[in-house]
Short mmCIF file of C-alpha atoms in Angstrom, two decimals:
data_model
loop_
_atom_site.label_atom_id
_atom_site.label_comp_id
_atom_site.label_asym_id
_atom_site.label_seq_id
_atom_site.Cartn_x
_atom_site.Cartn_y
_atom_site.Cartn_z
CA MET A 104 -17.99 28.01 40.23
CA ASP A 105 -20.55 29.73 42.93
CA ARG A 106 -18.57 32.32 43.98
CA LEU A 107 -18.01 33.72 40.42
CA LYS A 108 -22.11 33.38 40.19
CA GLU A 109 -22.18 35.22 43.63
CA ILE A 110 -19.99 38.16 42.13
CA GLU A 111 -22.06 38.35 38.86
CA THR A 112 -25.48 38.53 40.57
CA ARG A 113 -23.87 41.37 42.99
CA LYS A 114 -22.33 43.38 40.02
CA ASN A 115 -26.38 43.29 38.69
CA GLU A 116 -27.57 44.29 42.09
CA ILE A 117 -25.09 47.23 42.31
CA LYS A 118 -25.87 48.43 38.88
CA LYS A 119 -29.58 49.16 39.65
CA GLU A 120 -28.35 50.68 42.97
CA LEU A 121 -25.96 52.90 41.21
CA GLU A 122 -29.03 54.05 38.64
CA ALA A 123 -31.63 54.74 42.11
CA THR A 124 -29.30 56.73 43.85
CA GLU A 125 -28.09 60.40 43.94
CA ASP A 126 -26.03 60.05 47.32
CA LYS A 127 -22.20 60.89 46.57
CA SER A 128 -21.50 58.87 49.82
CA LYS A 129 -22.97 55.72 48.80
CA LEU A 130 -22.18 56.04 45.29
CA GLU A 131 -18.42 56.26 46.13
CA LYS A 132 -18.93 53.09 48.28
CA LEU A 133 -20.75 51.29 45.73
CA SER A 134 -18.17 51.97 42.94
CA LYS A 135 -15.11 51.01 45.47
CA GLU A 136 -17.17 47.39 46.11
CA VAL A 137 -17.68 47.03 42.01
CA ASP A 138 -13.87 47.47 41.82
CA ASP A 139 -13.28 44.73 44.73
CA LEU A 140 -15.47 42.60 42.97
CA LEU A 141 -13.97 42.84 39.47
CA ALA A 142 -10.64 42.23 41.08
CA GLU A 143 -11.75 39.12 43.12
CA GLU A 144 -13.45 37.94 39.67
CA ARG A 145 -10.31 38.23 37.50
CA ASN A 146 -8.25 36.40 40.22
CA LEU A 147 -10.96 33.39 40.59
CA LYS A 148 -10.89 33.18 36.58
CA GLY A 149 -6.91 33.09 36.67
CA VAL A 150 -7.24 30.02 39.06
CA GLU A 151 -9.56 28.21 36.85
CA GLU A 152 -7.63 28.99 33.92
CA ARG A 153 -4.45 27.53 35.43
CA LYS A 154 -6.38 24.48 37.05
CA ALA A 155 -7.70 23.87 33.20
CA ILE A 156 -4.20 24.02 31.52
CA THR A 157 -2.62 22.00 34.51
CA LYS A 158 -5.15 19.41 33.71
CA LYS A 159 -4.77 19.62 30.20
CA LEU A 160 -1.25 19.04 30.60
CA GLU A 161 -1.77 16.15 32.93
CA GLU A 162 -4.19 14.35 30.38
CA ASN A 163 -1.26 14.89 27.57
CA LEU A 164 0.80 13.43 29.64
CA ILE A 165 -1.10 10.16 30.31
CA VAL A 166 -1.56 9.80 26.34
CA ALA A 167 2.16 10.46 25.52
CA ASN A 168 2.97 8.08 28.37
CA ASP A 169 0.53 5.38 26.81
CA ILE A 170 2.07 5.84 23.22
CA ASP A 171 5.55 5.73 24.85
CA ALA A 172 4.39 2.17 26.37
CA GLU A 173 2.98 1.09 22.91
CA MET A 174 6.09 1.97 21.32
CA ARG A 175 8.30 0.19 23.59
CA MET A 176 6.01 -2.84 23.32
CA VAL A 177 6.04 -2.79 19.75
CA SER A 178 10.00 -2.09 19.64
CA ALA A 179 10.05 -5.14 22.41
CA ASN A 180 8.39 -7.65 19.85
CA VAL A 181 10.31 -6.52 16.73
CA GLU A 182 13.49 -7.07 18.93
CA VAL A 183 12.42 -10.69 20.44
CA ARG A 184 11.07 -11.87 17.04
CA ASN A 185 15.14 -11.49 15.50
CA THR A 186 16.31 -13.59 18.19
CA SER A 187 17.34 -17.05 17.35
CA LYS A 188 14.82 -18.54 19.60
CA TYR A 189 12.29 -17.04 18.38
CA ILE A 190 13.38 -17.90 14.63
CA ASP A 191 13.52 -21.36 16.25
CA ALA A 192 9.83 -21.19 17.56
CA TYR A 193 8.64 -19.74 14.71
CA ALA A 194 10.22 -22.52 12.32
CA GLU A 195 8.52 -25.07 14.19
CA TYR A 196 5.28 -23.28 14.41
CA LEU A 197 5.04 -23.46 10.48
CA LYS A 198 5.58 -27.14 10.50
CA THR A 199 3.13 -27.94 13.28
CA LYS A 200 0.84 -25.17 13.31
CA ASP A 201 1.05 -24.87 17.22
CA ASP A 202 1.55 -21.00 17.92
CA THR A 203 1.89 -21.94 21.95
CA GLU A 204 5.83 -21.42 22.13
CA VAL A 205 6.09 -18.62 19.39
CA ARG A 206 3.22 -16.50 21.33
CA SER A 207 4.46 -16.99 24.51
CA LEU A 208 8.01 -15.42 23.73
CA LEU A 209 6.32 -12.15 22.39
CA THR A 210 5.84 -9.66 25.32
CA ASP A 211 1.90 -9.13 23.27
CA ASN A 212 0.16 -10.78 20.96
CA ALA A 213 0.65 -10.03 17.57
CA THR A 214 -1.72 -7.31 15.94
CA GLY A 215 -4.78 -8.86 14.49
CA GLY A 216 -4.23 -12.16 15.95
CA THR A 217 -1.28 -13.54 13.34
CA VAL A 218 1.67 -14.71 14.37
CA ALA A 219 4.87 -11.79 13.93
CA VAL A 220 7.30 -12.57 10.73
CA PRO A 221 10.89 -12.34 11.83
CA THR A 222 12.32 -9.54 10.21
CA PHE A 223 14.53 -11.69 8.08
CA VAL A 224 11.73 -13.37 6.48
CA SER A 225 10.28 -10.22 5.32
CA ASP A 226 13.80 -9.50 3.86
CA ILE A 227 13.31 -12.82 1.88
CA VAL A 228 10.09 -11.86 0.53
CA LYS A 229 11.05 -8.28 -0.24
CA THR A 230 14.19 -9.46 -2.28
CA SER A 231 11.72 -11.77 -4.25
CA ARG A 232 9.44 -9.35 -4.96
CA GLU A 233 12.58 -6.76 -5.88
CA LYS A 234 13.84 -9.61 -8.12
CA SER A 235 10.56 -10.05 -10.16
CA SER A 236 10.31 -8.29 -13.63
CA LEU A 237 6.72 -6.63 -13.07
CA ALA A 238 5.71 -7.08 -10.15
CA SER A 239 8.46 -5.18 -8.24
CA LEU A 240 6.77 -2.06 -10.54
CA ALA A 241 3.91 -2.18 -9.27
CA ALA A 242 1.91 -0.41 -6.30
CA CYS A 243 1.14 -2.75 -3.44
CA SER A 244 -1.31 -2.22 -0.52
CA GLU A 245 -2.47 -4.10 2.20
CA ILE A 246 -6.06 -3.51 2.65
CA LYS A 247 -8.35 -6.01 4.16
CA GLY A 248 -10.69 -7.57 2.36
CA ASN A 249 -12.00 -6.98 -1.31
CA PHE A 250 -10.52 -3.56 -2.67
CA GLU A 251 -12.17 -1.11 -5.07
CA GLN A 252 -9.98 1.43 -7.04
CA GLN A 253 -11.44 4.19 -9.14
CA PHE A 254 -10.23 5.32 -12.61
CA GLU A 255 -11.02 7.81 -14.99
CA TYR A 256 -11.90 6.86 -18.68
CA ALA A 257 -12.97 10.02 -20.09
CA GLY A 258 -13.41 13.82 -19.00
CA SER A 259 -12.57 17.52 -19.99
CA ASP A 260 -9.30 18.81 -18.84
CA ALA A 261 -8.55 21.30 -16.07
CA THR A 262 -9.29 24.74 -17.48
CA ASP A 263 -7.90 28.20 -16.28
CA HIS A 264 -10.17 30.60 -14.15
CA ALA A 265 -9.26 34.32 -13.36
CA GLU A 266 -9.89 36.09 -10.40
CA GLY A 267 -13.70 37.95 -10.93
CA ALA A 268 -14.31 36.07 -14.21
CA ALA A 269 -17.79 34.23 -14.92
CA ASP A 270 -17.46 30.88 -13.77
CA ASN A 271 -16.56 27.96 -16.16
CA GLU A 272 -18.59 25.61 -17.68
CA GLU A 273 -18.88 22.49 -15.97
CA GLY A 274 -16.78 19.79 -16.63
CA ASN A 275 -17.76 16.05 -17.91
CA ILE A 276 -16.11 13.17 -15.99
CA SER A 277 -16.78 9.38 -16.66
CA LEU A 278 -14.94 6.92 -13.83
CA GLY A 279 -15.16 3.39 -13.48
CA ILE A 280 -14.40 1.09 -10.59
CA VAL A 281 -12.01 -1.86 -10.66
CA LYS A 282 -12.84 -4.30 -7.99
CA LEU A 283 -9.69 -5.95 -6.74
CA ILE A 284 -10.95 -9.43 -5.27
CA PRO A 285 -7.99 -11.59 -3.76
CA GLY A 286 -7.24 -15.19 -4.28
CA TYR A 287 -4.67 -17.44 -3.42
CA VAL A 288 -1.34 -17.76 -5.46
CA ASN A 289 0.07 -21.18 -4.95
CA LYS A 290 3.19 -22.87 -5.20
CA MET A 291 4.17 -26.33 -4.14
CA ILE A 292 7.64 -27.90 -3.66
CA SER A 293 8.58 -31.14 -2.65
CA ILE A 294 11.77 -31.48 -0.07
CA SER A 295 13.60 -34.28 1.74
CA LYS A 296 13.27 -35.43 5.38
CA GLU A 297 16.79 -33.76 6.10
CA VAL A 298 15.55 -30.59 5.26
CA MET A 299 12.49 -30.81 7.12
CA SER A 300 14.70 -31.67 10.00
CA LEU A 301 16.65 -28.44 9.76
CA ARG A 302 16.07 -25.67 12.15
CA GLY A 303 15.28 -22.14 12.56
CA THR A 304 17.24 -19.76 9.98
CA ALA A 305 18.17 -22.69 8.02
CA PHE A 306 15.12 -23.92 7.21
CA LEU A 307 12.90 -20.89 6.78
CA ASN A 308 15.56 -19.33 4.29
CA TYR A 309 15.19 -22.54 2.38
CA ILE A 310 11.49 -22.85 2.24
CA TYR A 311 10.65 -18.75 1.78
CA ASP A 312 13.43 -18.17 -1.00
CA ALA A 313 11.91 -21.41 -3.10
CA ILE A 314 8.50 -20.43 -2.70
CA ALA A 315 8.47 -16.69 -2.54
CA HIS A 316 10.33 -16.51 -5.82
CA LYS A 317 8.01 -18.73 -7.53
CA ILE A 318 4.89 -16.73 -6.48
CA PHE A 319 6.06 -13.48 -7.49
CA LEU A 320 6.74 -14.79 -11.02
CA LYS A 321 3.40 -16.24 -10.95
CA LEU A 322 2.14 -12.43 -10.34
CA ASP A 323 4.45 -11.38 -12.93
CA ASP A 324 2.18 -13.59 -15.53
CA LYS A 325 -1.18 -12.53 -13.87
CA ILE A 326 0.11 -8.79 -14.68
CA VAL A 327 0.53 -10.14 -18.63
CA ALA A 328 -2.53 -11.71 -18.40
CA LYS A 329 -4.64 -8.61 -17.20
CA ALA A 330 -2.79 -6.38 -19.57
CA LEU A 331 -3.79 -8.94 -22.87
CA ALA A 332 -7.43 -9.18 -21.45
CA LEU A 333 -8.28 -5.26 -21.61
CA PRO A 334 -10.92 -4.24 -23.98
CA ALA A 335 -10.02 -1.47 -26.72
CA THR A 336 -12.97 0.75 -25.29
CA ALA A 337 -13.26 1.15 -21.32
CA THR A 338 -16.44 0.49 -19.50
CA SER A 339 -17.49 1.35 -16.13
CA GLU A 340 -15.73 -1.94 -14.66
CA SER A 341 -12.36 -2.18 -16.89
CA PRO A 342 -10.14 0.04 -17.99
CA SER A 343 -9.17 0.35 -21.98
CA ALA A 344 -5.93 -0.59 -23.82
CA ASN A 345 -4.94 0.54 -27.19
CA VAL A 346 -3.94 -1.63 -29.86
CA ILE A 347 -1.43 -1.38 -32.89
CA THR A 348 -0.36 -3.85 -35.81
CA VAL A 349 3.20 -3.08 -36.62
CA GLU A 350 6.20 -5.21 -37.25
CA PRO A 351 9.27 -4.95 -35.12
CA SER A 352 10.91 -1.60 -35.75
CA SER A 353 12.02 1.70 -34.00
CA LYS A 354 8.74 3.02 -35.13
CA ALA A 355 7.02 0.32 -33.49
CA VAL A 356 8.40 1.01 -30.14
CA VAL A 357 7.70 4.70 -30.51
CA ASP A 358 4.19 4.31 -31.73
CA ALA A 359 3.49 1.87 -28.92
CA VAL A 360 4.55 4.21 -26.09
CA CYS A 361 2.95 7.30 -27.80
CA ASN A 362 -0.08 5.16 -27.71
CA LEU A 363 -0.23 5.17 -23.71
CA SER A 364 -2.08 7.93 -21.88
CA ASP A 365 -0.42 11.03 -20.65
CA GLU A 366 -0.64 9.88 -17.20
CA ALA A 367 1.97 6.98 -18.25
CA ASN A 368 5.40 8.54 -17.23
CA LYS A 369 7.23 5.30 -16.83
CA PRO A 370 6.84 2.93 -19.53
CA VAL A 371 8.46 -0.52 -20.24
CA LEU A 372 8.30 -2.85 -22.87
CA ILE A 373 7.23 -6.35 -22.34
CA MET A 374 8.03 -9.23 -24.74
CA ASN A 375 9.61 -12.67 -25.38
CA LYS A 376 13.43 -13.04 -25.26
CA LEU A 377 13.34 -14.16 -28.76
CA THR A 378 11.24 -11.23 -29.73
CA TYR A 379 14.21 -9.07 -28.38
CA SER A 380 16.70 -11.33 -30.52
CA TYR A 381 14.35 -10.46 -33.53
CA PHE A 382 14.64 -6.81 -32.74
CA LYS A 383 18.33 -6.71 -32.35
CA ASP A 384 18.34 -8.38 -35.51
CA VAL A 385 16.38 -5.85 -36.96
CA GLU A 386 18.66 -3.10 -35.77
CA ARG A 387 21.75 -4.80 -36.97
CA LYS A 388 20.24 -5.43 -40.65
CA SER A 389 19.15 -1.78 -40.73
CA ASN A 390 22.57 -0.20 -39.61
CA TYR A 391 20.73 1.66 -36.94
CA ASN A 392 23.05 4.16 -35.21
CA PHE A 393 20.87 4.30 -32.10
CA ASP A 394 19.20 1.81 -29.71
CA ILE A 395 15.88 0.24 -31.24
CA PHE A 396 14.12 0.16 -28.02
CA GLU A 397 14.79 3.97 -27.63
CA GLY A 398 16.60 3.58 -24.28
CA TYR A 399 13.15 2.08 -22.82
CA ASP A 400 13.57 -0.59 -20.51
CA VAL A 401 12.89 -3.91 -21.78
CA LYS A 402 11.04 -6.66 -19.56
CA TYR A 403 10.93 -10.74 -20.48
CA SER A 404 7.91 -12.81 -20.38
CA SER A 405 7.21 -16.22 -21.66
CA LYS A 406 3.60 -15.58 -21.73
CA LEU A 407 4.15 -13.72 -24.85
CA PRO A 408 5.01 -15.32 -28.15
CA ALA A 409 8.01 -15.06 -29.96
CA TYR A 410 7.58 -12.76 -32.97
CA GLU A 411 8.42 -15.27 -35.50
CA LYS A 412 6.56 -17.82 -34.18
CA ALA A 413 3.30 -15.92 -33.39
CA THR A 414 0.27 -15.95 -35.73
CA ALA A 415 -1.06 -12.92 -37.90
CA GLY A 416 -2.91 -10.96 -35.04
CA ALA A 417 -1.27 -12.34 -32.01
CA VAL A 418 0.26 -9.79 -29.59
CA TYR A 419 3.89 -10.25 -29.55
CA MET A 420 4.79 -6.90 -27.18
CA ILE A 421 3.17 -4.79 -24.34
CA ALA A 422 4.27 -0.86 -24.08
CA GLY A 423 2.78 -0.13 -20.15
CA ASP A 424 3.37 1.88 -17.26
CA ILE A 425 3.17 -0.82 -14.42
CA SER A 426 3.82 1.93 -11.83
CA ASN A 427 0.87 3.92 -12.76
CA GLY A 428 -1.32 0.73 -14.26
CA VAL A 429 -1.21 -2.05 -11.87
CA GLN A 430 -2.37 -2.35 -8.38
CA LEU A 431 -1.36 -5.37 -6.11
CA ASN A 432 -3.57 -5.69 -2.91
CA PHE A 433 -1.88 -8.15 -0.01
CA PRO A 434 -4.83 -8.33 2.48
CA ASN A 435 -2.92 -10.42 4.65
CA GLY A 436 0.40 -8.69 4.43
CA ILE A 437 3.16 -9.05 1.80
CA ASP A 438 5.05 -11.23 3.58
CA ASN A 439 2.41 -13.81 4.84
CA ILE A 440 2.41 -17.04 3.31
CA GLU A 441 0.47 -19.65 4.39
CA PHE A 442 1.87 -23.18 4.46
CA VAL A 443 0.64 -26.49 4.57
CA PHE A 444 2.82 -29.53 4.93
CA ASP A 445 1.95 -33.14 3.51
CA THR A 446 4.11 -35.69 5.11
CA LEU A 447 1.84 -38.54 4.01
CA THR A 448 1.42 -38.66 0.10
CA PRO A 449 5.04 -38.70 -1.09
CA LYS A 450 6.07 -40.68 2.20
CA LYS A 451 7.57 -43.91 -0.02
CA LYS A 452 10.12 -41.34 -1.61
CA SER A 453 10.77 -39.95 1.49
CA LEU A 454 9.67 -36.48 0.70
CA VAL A 455 7.66 -33.80 1.88
CA GLU A 456 5.31 -31.82 -0.13
CA ILE A 457 4.80 -28.02 0.93
CA SER A 458 1.94 -25.91 -0.15
CA GLY A 459 2.88 -22.13 0.17
CA ASP A 460 -0.19 -19.73 -0.63
CA SER A 461 -0.23 -15.89 -0.90
CA TYR A 462 -3.44 -14.33 -0.71
CA VAL A 463 -3.33 -11.36 -3.20
CA ALA A 464 -5.42 -9.36 -5.92
CA ALA A 465 -4.00 -8.20 -8.96
CA ASP A 466 -5.40 -5.85 -11.56
CA VAL A 467 -4.99 -3.18 -14.00
CA VAL A 468 -6.52 0.00 -12.51
CA ALA A 469 -5.88 3.27 -15.02
CA ASP A 470 -7.16 3.73 -18.57
CA LYS A 471 -4.73 3.43 -21.51
CA ALA A 472 -1.97 2.28 -19.23
CA PHE A 473 -1.06 -0.29 -21.67
CA CYS A 474 -0.51 -0.57 -25.64
CA LEU A 475 -0.95 -3.87 -26.94
CA VAL A 476 1.30 -4.65 -30.32
CA LYS A 477 -0.07 -7.49 -32.61
CA LYS A 478 1.75 -9.14 -35.59
CA PRO A 479 0.36 -7.58 -38.98
CA ALA A 480 -0.81 -10.29 -41.63
CA ALA A 481 2.28 -11.46 -44.01
CA SER A 482 1.96 -9.21 -47.14
CA LYS A 483 1.42 -11.02 -50.06
#
């Protein structure tokens, strides 16, 4: 402000005059002028501060209003996508891929250019995931594109350091990177023309329930396959799994869990249902007075052989902490399933083929999160 600059200049001038004069009356006059200038300066600076505060408040109010408007827009879109009219339009969009009507019902286009999914459809996918045996336990993310996750496979432990003590020796750490590259998990079903003619909720319930359930079952299989493919020694590109060879027994369960890393705090046991039966038979014949599975949660997978039918050296049980050791990444969103309708190929049977694709990456992202239990060779 110009007046503040003038005051500062005049104060410097008075300082020089005070140093150059000994006239008492002039000294008093200059002192009074300095007091007046200081008072004016304080007043002007106060005005400037109040203006700055007012401006800041106005800016914050504008931001707050913008955020409030955006939240109202999002809320409106959520409300719209749960109306029967929108649900009917969404069902037709899946059948025809024409999104004109469904977009016209929204107050604004969905983020990223995708069409907003009705909430109840998201709930169907969520329920399918919760019903899955293994995928329900895995960590999930929705990060666009390829996703890299770091893991530690060797390193020194943390150390104590007292205040004032000499620096601790530098620790060692070996890190690897798992590249989660997504691909499509596909499920095809055939429906009648009558089902195809269903509208809205009835149609969406039918196809999402049938396809989402199968997609997550496939992800269960992928988790087992990823665990079976783990090397015995970790590398910069892959975590490892410990391997033990032992017959079904309480000791087999304890040994498998004890061969997991210290970070594995929610272990489950994965096996074929017939292997579960074999364990329970061992429990009865050995007169155990406790649960042979030591209270650990048992998950079933037909991708593992039954113990009695497995060959020597085959993995018949997996112990693992899936919540800590497996990452699922859905770049397009967990509830985003892409549908393709084929009304021509099965035309003679009056059926419509539906292909549902989920874009997802699945991999093991922690070292020693799994232990593979192999069947021993028969004793001679």
